[in-house]
Amino acid sequence: MNILLVEDDKRVAAFIVAQLSAAGHTCVHALDGEAGNQAASAGNYDVMVIDRMMPRVDGLSLIKSLRAQGNNTPVLVLSALGEVDDRVQGLHSGADDYLVKPFAMEELVARLEVLHRRVSLPGGDTQTKLVVQDLTMDLLRQEVQRDGTSITLQPREYKLLEFLMRHAGQVVTRAMLLEQVWGYHFDPQTNVIDVHVSRLRQKIDKDFEHPLLTTVRGAGYRLGTERVD
């Protein structure tokens, strides 16, 4: 992976860069938010790791700026702020994941690999498009449309929608989403899934006559009523 690290603590940054390099990845370090913005604009990165509390431009402001510029590279936030509200605020800013300091390096690498994982078609499946009623997802172009209208999704929203479309008409539990979309288990009390589902619902349902994404009380979520390939 080609990784951009935006971290103002030189000691922490040096450790992360060394560990990622030892794991076979390329890591570019930017010392603050302004330098991070410049590096993100100038380079082509698979994932970005951004510290939340930095001088000049804080991490969440940087993420919001990158998203406004159309930069959809997956972002993992590092922060000593670990309350549920802090994590939710980070996700609302446009981040795809949130890791609390101190952290295990093995977990950071695993989470980055999950973020980097692209569309896979298991079992030799040659399917290139998912269709649920008037909602379509082009797996090769990674483009989503509903009734001919293009829908822009963040990387995590895209992965969430892909999983829901692959299981259209079925009730998908929170545990399934945590394991299959995030690749690991969160604190069961966190509402990170609700945040992402809410954001996704706003994009695929709000401006259309018939809602596709529904909440099944006490069970999970369901997209559409049938799957059409």
PDB file of C-alpha atoms in Angstrom:
ATOM      1  CA  MET A   1       0.000   0.000   0.000  1.00  0.00           C
ATOM      2  CA  ASN A   2       1.017   3.593  -0.576  1.00  0.00           C
ATOM      3  CA  ILE A   3       0.120   5.387   2.669  1.00  0.00           C
ATOM      4  CA  LEU A   4       0.061   9.037   3.683  1.00  0.00           C
ATOM      5  CA  LEU A   5       0.622   9.623   7.403  1.00  0.00           C
ATOM      6  CA  VAL A   6      -0.275  13.058   8.808  1.00  0.00           C
ATOM      7  CA  GLU A   7       1.058  13.180  12.370  1.00  0.00           C
ATOM      8  CA  ASP A   8       2.656  16.065  14.286  1.00  0.00           C
ATOM      9  CA  ASP A   9       4.385  13.871  16.891  1.00  0.00           C
ATOM     10  CA  LYS A  10       7.736  13.077  15.252  1.00  0.00           C
ATOM     11  CA  ARG A  11       8.443  10.152  17.567  1.00  0.00           C
ATOM     12  CA  VAL A  12       5.105   8.482  16.909  1.00  0.00           C
ATOM     13  CA  ALA A  13       5.395   9.198  13.187  1.00  0.00           C
ATOM     14  CA  ALA A  14       8.876   7.679  12.970  1.00  0.00           C
ATOM     15  CA  PHE A  15       7.646   4.519  14.685  1.00  0.00           C
ATOM     16  CA  ILE A  16       4.626   4.164  12.395  1.00  0.00           C
ATOM     17  CA  VAL A  17       6.657   4.806   9.236  1.00  0.00           C
ATOM     18  CA  ALA A  18       9.272   2.241  10.295  1.00  0.00           C
ATOM     19  CA  GLN A  19       6.662  -0.405  11.100  1.00  0.00           C
ATOM     20  CA  LEU A  20       4.688   0.137   7.897  1.00  0.00           C
ATOM     21  CA  SER A  21       7.893   0.033   5.857  1.00  0.00           C
ATOM     22  CA  ALA A  22       8.897  -3.207   7.590  1.00  0.00           C
ATOM     23  CA  ALA A  23       5.505  -4.635   6.617  1.00  0.00           C
ATOM     24  CA  GLY A  24       6.273  -3.876   2.969  1.00  0.00           C
ATOM     25  CA  HIS A  25       4.286  -0.672   2.570  1.00  0.00           C
ATOM     26  CA  THR A  26       5.349   2.770   1.384  1.00  0.00           C
ATOM     27  CA  CYS A  27       4.618   5.561   3.845  1.00  0.00           C
ATOM     28  CA  VAL A  28       4.970   9.309   3.281  1.00  0.00           C
ATOM     29  CA  HIS A  29       4.926  11.512   6.399  1.00  0.00           C
ATOM     30  CA  ALA A  30       3.463  15.023   6.624  1.00  0.00           C
ATOM     31  CA  LEU A  31       4.102  16.903   9.869  1.00  0.00           C
ATOM     32  CA  ASP A  32       0.871  18.935  10.097  1.00  0.00           C
ATOM     33  CA  GLY A  33      -2.519  19.483   8.490  1.00  0.00           C
ATOM     34  CA  GLU A  34      -1.346  22.023   5.934  1.00  0.00           C
ATOM     35  CA  ALA A  35       1.499  19.787   4.796  1.00  0.00           C
ATOM     36  CA  GLY A  36      -0.921  16.865   4.769  1.00  0.00           C
ATOM     37  CA  ASN A  37      -3.325  18.732   2.500  1.00  0.00           C
ATOM     38  CA  GLN A  38      -0.506  19.506   0.075  1.00  0.00           C
ATOM     39  CA  ALA A  39       0.780  15.930   0.118  1.00  0.00           C
ATOM     40  CA  ALA A  40      -2.695  14.469  -0.395  1.00  0.00           C
ATOM     41  CA  SER A  41      -3.293  16.772  -3.348  1.00  0.00           C
ATOM     42  CA  ALA A  42       0.066  16.028  -4.939  1.00  0.00           C
ATOM     43  CA  GLY A  43       0.229  12.267  -4.426  1.00  0.00           C
ATOM     44  CA  ASN A  44      -1.782   9.148  -5.186  1.00  0.00           C
ATOM     45  CA  TYR A  45      -2.357   7.221  -1.965  1.00  0.00           C
ATOM     46  CA  ASP A  46      -4.239   4.027  -1.218  1.00  0.00           C
ATOM     47  CA  VAL A  47      -5.089   5.057   2.348  1.00  0.00           C
ATOM     48  CA  MET A  48      -4.380   7.971   4.677  1.00  0.00           C
ATOM     49  CA  VAL A  49      -3.722   7.952   8.426  1.00  0.00           C
ATOM     50  CA  ILE A  50      -4.518  11.330   9.990  1.00  0.00           C
ATOM     51  CA  ASP A  51      -3.937  12.406  13.571  1.00  0.00           C
ATOM     52  CA  ARG A  52      -6.900  14.271  15.004  1.00  0.00           C
ATOM     53  CA  MET A  53      -5.233  16.907  17.173  1.00  0.00           C
ATOM     54  CA  MET A  54      -2.613  18.892  15.258  1.00  0.00           C
ATOM     55  CA  PRO A  55      -1.531  22.546  15.139  1.00  0.00           C
ATOM     56  CA  ARG A  56      -2.504  24.881  12.285  1.00  0.00           C
ATOM     57  CA  VAL A  57      -5.098  22.551  10.732  1.00  0.00           C
ATOM     58  CA  ASP A  58      -6.626  19.816  12.888  1.00  0.00           C
ATOM     59  CA  GLY A  59      -7.260  16.351  11.514  1.00  0.00           C
ATOM     60  CA  LEU A  60     -11.038  16.573  11.148  1.00  0.00           C
ATOM     61  CA  SER A  61     -10.809  19.914   9.361  1.00  0.00           C
ATOM     62  CA  LEU A  62      -8.253  18.386   7.019  1.00  0.00           C
ATOM     63  CA  ILE A  63     -10.538  15.471   6.226  1.00  0.00           C
ATOM     64  CA  LYS A  64     -13.489  17.766   5.552  1.00  0.00           C
ATOM     65  CA  SER A  65     -11.306  19.843   3.236  1.00  0.00           C
ATOM     66  CA  LEU A  66     -10.105  16.766   1.340  1.00  0.00           C
ATOM     67  CA  ARG A  67     -13.655  15.473   0.903  1.00  0.00           C
ATOM     68  CA  ALA A  68     -14.789  18.896  -0.333  1.00  0.00           C
ATOM     69  CA  GLN A  69     -11.995  18.718  -2.917  1.00  0.00           C
ATOM     70  CA  GLY A  70     -13.349  15.389  -4.142  1.00  0.00           C
ATOM     71  CA  ASN A  71     -10.586  13.303  -2.552  1.00  0.00           C
ATOM     72  CA  ASN A  72     -12.233  10.003  -1.560  1.00  0.00           C
ATOM     73  CA  THR A  73      -9.109   8.152  -0.434  1.00  0.00           C
ATOM     74  CA  PRO A  74      -9.976   6.017   2.625  1.00  0.00           C
ATOM     75  CA  VAL A  75      -8.982   7.741   5.884  1.00  0.00           C
ATOM     76  CA  LEU A  76      -8.239   6.310   9.307  1.00  0.00           C
ATOM     77  CA  VAL A  77      -8.182   8.812  12.180  1.00  0.00           C
ATOM     78  CA  LEU A  78      -5.735   8.410  15.058  1.00  0.00           C
ATOM     79  CA  SER A  79      -6.718  10.119  18.283  1.00  0.00           C
ATOM     80  CA  ALA A  80      -6.370  10.043  22.049  1.00  0.00           C
ATOM     81  CA  LEU A  81     -10.058  11.038  22.169  1.00  0.00           C
ATOM     82  CA  GLY A  82     -11.874   7.739  22.402  1.00  0.00           C
ATOM     83  CA  GLU A  83     -15.410   8.390  23.618  1.00  0.00           C
ATOM     84  CA  VAL A  84     -18.300   7.306  21.403  1.00  0.00           C
ATOM     85  CA  ASP A  85     -19.149  10.925  20.599  1.00  0.00           C
ATOM     86  CA  ASP A  86     -15.543  11.546  19.551  1.00  0.00           C
ATOM     87  CA  ARG A  87     -15.567   8.563  17.191  1.00  0.00           C
ATOM     88  CA  VAL A  88     -18.909   9.516  15.730  1.00  0.00           C
ATOM     89  CA  GLN A  89     -17.698  13.083  15.168  1.00  0.00           C
ATOM     90  CA  GLY A  90     -14.697  11.677  13.332  1.00  0.00           C
ATOM     91  CA  LEU A  91     -16.889   9.562  11.081  1.00  0.00           C
ATOM     92  CA  HIS A  92     -19.183  12.505  10.405  1.00  0.00           C
ATOM     93  CA  SER A  93     -16.166  14.474   9.204  1.00  0.00           C
ATOM     94  CA  GLY A  94     -15.700  11.973   6.377  1.00  0.00           C
ATOM     95  CA  ALA A  95     -13.328   9.476   7.984  1.00  0.00           C
ATOM     96  CA  ASP A  96     -13.786   5.774   7.281  1.00  0.00           C
ATOM     97  CA  ASP A  97     -12.293   4.425  10.492  1.00  0.00           C
ATOM     98  CA  TYR A  98     -11.147   5.649  13.900  1.00  0.00           C
ATOM     99  CA  LEU A  99      -8.402   4.172  16.073  1.00  0.00           C
ATOM    100  CA  VAL A 100      -7.772   5.337  19.631  1.00  0.00           C
ATOM    101  CA  LYS A 101      -4.268   5.948  20.985  1.00  0.00           C
ATOM    102  CA  PRO A 102      -2.444   4.070  22.365  1.00  0.00           C
ATOM    103  CA  PHE A 103      -2.917   1.328  19.793  1.00  0.00           C
ATOM    104  CA  ALA A 104      -1.320  -1.933  18.724  1.00  0.00           C
ATOM    105  CA  MET A 105       0.586  -1.620  15.465  1.00  0.00           C
ATOM    106  CA  GLU A 106      -0.814  -4.949  14.304  1.00  0.00           C
ATOM    107  CA  GLU A 107      -4.331  -3.551  14.592  1.00  0.00           C
ATOM    108  CA  LEU A 108      -3.428  -0.395  12.678  1.00  0.00           C
ATOM    109  CA  VAL A 109      -1.980  -2.449   9.822  1.00  0.00           C
ATOM    110  CA  ALA A 110      -5.009  -4.760   9.802  1.00  0.00           C
ATOM    111  CA  ARG A 111      -7.431  -1.863   9.661  1.00  0.00           C
ATOM    112  CA  LEU A 112      -5.506  -0.208   6.839  1.00  0.00           C
ATOM    113  CA  GLU A 113      -5.580  -3.444   4.874  1.00  0.00           C
ATOM    114  CA  VAL A 114      -9.349  -3.619   5.355  1.00  0.00           C
ATOM    115  CA  LEU A 115      -9.730  -0.045   4.109  1.00  0.00           C
ATOM    116  CA  HIS A 116      -7.541  -0.814   1.114  1.00  0.00           C
ATOM    117  CA  ARG A 117      -9.401  -3.965   0.162  1.00  0.00           C
ATOM    118  CA  ARG A 118     -11.048  -3.369  -3.171  1.00  0.00           C
ATOM    119  CA  VAL A 119     -13.961  -5.077  -4.874  1.00  0.00           C
ATOM    120  CA  SER A 120     -13.361  -8.818  -4.866  1.00  0.00           C
ATOM    121  CA  LEU A 121     -15.381 -11.285  -6.810  1.00  0.00           C
ATOM    122  CA  PRO A 122     -15.017 -14.570  -4.887  1.00  0.00           C
ATOM    123  CA  GLY A 123     -15.272 -17.958  -6.483  1.00  0.00           C
ATOM    124  CA  GLY A 124     -14.458 -16.674  -9.956  1.00  0.00           C
ATOM    125  CA  ASP A 125     -17.662 -14.643 -10.089  1.00  0.00           C
ATOM    126  CA  THR A 126     -17.585 -12.462 -13.223  1.00  0.00           C
ATOM    127  CA  GLN A 127     -20.463 -10.254 -12.145  1.00  0.00           C
ATOM    128  CA  THR A 128     -19.665  -6.610 -12.831  1.00  0.00           C
ATOM    129  CA  LYS A 129     -22.933  -4.900 -11.890  1.00  0.00           C
ATOM    130  CA  LEU A 130     -25.335  -5.091  -8.965  1.00  0.00           C
ATOM    131  CA  VAL A 131     -28.951  -4.020  -9.482  1.00  0.00           C
ATOM    132  CA  VAL A 132     -31.670  -3.574  -6.881  1.00  0.00           C
ATOM    133  CA  GLN A 133     -34.799  -2.119  -8.437  1.00  0.00           C
ATOM    134  CA  ASP A 134     -33.695   1.271  -9.871  1.00  0.00           C
ATOM    135  CA  LEU A 135     -30.396   1.298  -7.926  1.00  0.00           C
ATOM    136  CA  THR A 136     -27.288   0.140  -9.806  1.00  0.00           C
ATOM    137  CA  MET A 137     -23.658  -0.330  -8.842  1.00  0.00           C
ATOM    138  CA  ASP A 138     -20.954  -0.736 -11.480  1.00  0.00           C
ATOM    139  CA  LEU A 139     -18.254  -2.791  -9.742  1.00  0.00           C
ATOM    140  CA  LEU A 140     -15.576  -2.047 -12.324  1.00  0.00           C
ATOM    141  CA  ARG A 141     -16.080   1.710 -12.464  1.00  0.00           C
ATOM    142  CA  GLN A 142     -17.160   1.849  -8.800  1.00  0.00           C
ATOM    143  CA  GLU A 143     -20.072   4.064  -9.805  1.00  0.00           C
ATOM    144  CA  VAL A 144     -23.536   4.131  -8.235  1.00  0.00           C
ATOM    145  CA  GLN A 145     -26.733   5.429  -9.822  1.00  0.00           C
ATOM    146  CA  ARG A 146     -30.367   5.494  -8.855  1.00  0.00           C
ATOM    147  CA  ASP A 147     -32.955   6.048 -11.557  1.00  0.00           C
ATOM    148  CA  GLY A 148     -30.178   7.383 -13.786  1.00  0.00           C
ATOM    149  CA  THR A 149     -28.919   9.872 -11.185  1.00  0.00           C
ATOM    150  CA  SER A 150     -25.274   9.511 -10.118  1.00  0.00           C
ATOM    151  CA  ILE A 151     -24.676   9.138  -6.378  1.00  0.00           C
ATOM    152  CA  THR A 152     -21.331  10.022  -4.811  1.00  0.00           C
ATOM    153  CA  LEU A 153     -20.320   7.805  -1.913  1.00  0.00           C
ATOM    154  CA  GLN A 154     -17.410   7.783   0.490  1.00  0.00           C
ATOM    155  CA  PRO A 155     -15.326   4.557   0.387  1.00  0.00           C
ATOM    156  CA  ARG A 156     -16.925   3.129   3.517  1.00  0.00           C
ATOM    157  CA  GLU A 157     -20.421   3.991   2.273  1.00  0.00           C
ATOM    158  CA  TYR A 158     -19.607   2.253  -1.002  1.00  0.00           C
ATOM    159  CA  LYS A 159     -18.501  -0.936   0.761  1.00  0.00           C
ATOM    160  CA  LEU A 160     -21.581  -0.839   2.971  1.00  0.00           C
ATOM    161  CA  LEU A 161     -23.909  -0.423   0.010  1.00  0.00           C
ATOM    162  CA  GLU A 162     -22.141  -3.168  -1.938  1.00  0.00           C
ATOM    163  CA  PHE A 163     -22.652  -5.614   0.920  1.00  0.00           C
ATOM    164  CA  LEU A 164     -26.318  -4.639   1.255  1.00  0.00           C
ATOM    165  CA  MET A 165     -26.859  -4.999  -2.505  1.00  0.00           C
ATOM    166  CA  ARG A 166     -25.217  -8.413  -2.548  1.00  0.00           C
ATOM    167  CA  HIS A 167     -27.724  -9.407   0.146  1.00  0.00           C
ATOM    168  CA  ALA A 168     -30.716  -7.509  -1.224  1.00  0.00           C
ATOM    169  CA  GLY A 169     -34.052  -8.560   0.204  1.00  0.00           C
ATOM    170  CA  GLN A 170     -32.357 -10.182   3.201  1.00  0.00           C
ATOM    171  CA  VAL A 171     -32.178  -8.880   6.748  1.00  0.00           C
ATOM    172  CA  VAL A 172     -28.549  -7.974   7.387  1.00  0.00           C
ATOM    173  CA  THR A 173     -27.601  -7.883  11.055  1.00  0.00           C
ATOM    174  CA  ARG A 174     -25.268  -5.399  12.714  1.00  0.00           C
ATOM    175  CA  ALA A 175     -22.877  -8.257  13.508  1.00  0.00           C
ATOM    176  CA  MET A 176     -22.706  -9.155   9.812  1.00  0.00           C
ATOM    177  CA  LEU A 177     -21.909  -5.561   8.886  1.00  0.00           C
ATOM    178  CA  LEU A 178     -19.224  -5.244  11.557  1.00  0.00           C
ATOM    179  CA  GLU A 179     -17.517  -8.416  10.388  1.00  0.00           C
ATOM    180  CA  GLN A 180     -17.942  -8.138   6.628  1.00  0.00           C
ATOM    181  CA  VAL A 181     -17.740  -4.369   6.017  1.00  0.00           C
ATOM    182  CA  TRP A 182     -15.451  -3.229   8.837  1.00  0.00           C
ATOM    183  CA  GLY A 183     -13.544  -6.474   9.241  1.00  0.00           C
ATOM    184  CA  TYR A 184     -13.417  -6.385  13.029  1.00  0.00           C
ATOM    185  CA  HIS A 185     -15.616  -5.889  16.090  1.00  0.00           C
ATOM    186  CA  PHE A 186     -16.480  -2.525  17.619  1.00  0.00           C
ATOM    187  CA  ASP A 187     -17.753  -1.883  21.114  1.00  0.00           C
ATOM    188  CA  PRO A 188     -21.337  -3.174  20.853  1.00  0.00           C
ATOM    189  CA  GLN A 189     -22.554   0.080  22.393  1.00  0.00           C
ATOM    190  CA  THR A 190     -21.205   2.240  19.574  1.00  0.00           C
ATOM    191  CA  ASN A 191     -23.590   3.618  16.979  1.00  0.00           C
ATOM    192  CA  VAL A 192     -21.021   3.759  14.174  1.00  0.00           C
ATOM    193  CA  ILE A 193     -23.177   1.521  11.965  1.00  0.00           C
ATOM    194  CA  ASP A 194     -26.218   3.717  12.537  1.00  0.00           C
ATOM    195  CA  VAL A 195     -24.173   6.759  11.510  1.00  0.00           C
ATOM    196  CA  HIS A 196     -23.050   5.182   8.238  1.00  0.00           C
ATOM    197  CA  VAL A 197     -26.467   3.736   7.441  1.00  0.00           C
ATOM    198  CA  SER A 198     -28.051   7.134   8.076  1.00  0.00           C
ATOM    199  CA  ARG A 199     -25.577   8.839   5.748  1.00  0.00           C
ATOM    200  CA  LEU A 200     -26.121   6.180   3.091  1.00  0.00           C
ATOM    201  CA  ARG A 201     -29.907   6.449   3.399  1.00  0.00           C
ATOM    202  CA  GLN A 202     -29.713  10.207   2.888  1.00  0.00           C
ATOM    203  CA  LYS A 203     -27.885   9.648  -0.388  1.00  0.00           C
ATOM    204  CA  ILE A 204     -29.822   6.763  -1.924  1.00  0.00           C
ATOM    205  CA  ASP A 205     -33.346   7.436  -0.588  1.00  0.00           C
ATOM    206  CA  LYS A 206     -33.875  11.073   0.382  1.00  0.00           C
ATOM    207  CA  ASP A 207     -34.525  12.504  -3.082  1.00  0.00           C
ATOM    208  CA  PHE A 208     -36.434   9.522  -4.434  1.00  0.00           C
ATOM    209  CA  GLU A 209     -40.078   8.532  -4.191  1.00  0.00           C
ATOM    210  CA  HIS A 210     -39.702   5.024  -2.808  1.00  0.00           C
ATOM    211  CA  PRO A 211     -37.218   4.212  -0.002  1.00  0.00           C
ATOM    212  CA  LEU A 212     -35.034   1.163  -0.541  1.00  0.00           C
ATOM    213  CA  LEU A 213     -33.104   0.953   2.723  1.00  0.00           C
ATOM    214  CA  THR A 214     -35.225   0.045   5.734  1.00  0.00           C
ATOM    215  CA  THR A 215     -34.513  -0.680   9.375  1.00  0.00           C
ATOM    216  CA  VAL A 216     -35.872  -3.968  10.697  1.00  0.00           C
ATOM    217  CA  ARG A 217     -36.485  -3.283  14.367  1.00  0.00           C
ATOM    218  CA  GLY A 218     -34.439  -5.523  16.635  1.00  0.00           C
ATOM    219  CA  ALA A 219     -32.836  -7.329  13.710  1.00  0.00           C
ATOM    220  CA  GLY A 220     -30.853  -5.093  11.368  1.00  0.00           C
ATOM    221  CA  TYR A 221     -31.335  -3.583   7.914  1.00  0.00           C
ATOM    222  CA  ARG A 222     -32.758  -4.618   4.567  1.00  0.00           C
ATOM    223  CA  LEU A 223     -32.170  -3.165   1.125  1.00  0.00           C
ATOM    224  CA  GLY A 224     -35.030  -3.559  -1.349  1.00  0.00           C
ATOM    225  CA  THR A 225     -37.284  -6.562  -1.616  1.00  0.00           C
ATOM    226  CA  GLU A 226     -35.547  -8.544  -4.289  1.00  0.00           C
ATOM    227  CA  ARG A 227     -32.223  -8.861  -6.048  1.00  0.00           C
ATOM    228  CA  VAL A 228     -31.933  -8.575  -9.808  1.00  0.00           C
ATOM    229  CA  ASP A 229     -28.612  -9.345 -11.536  1.00  0.00           C
TER     230      ASP A 229
END
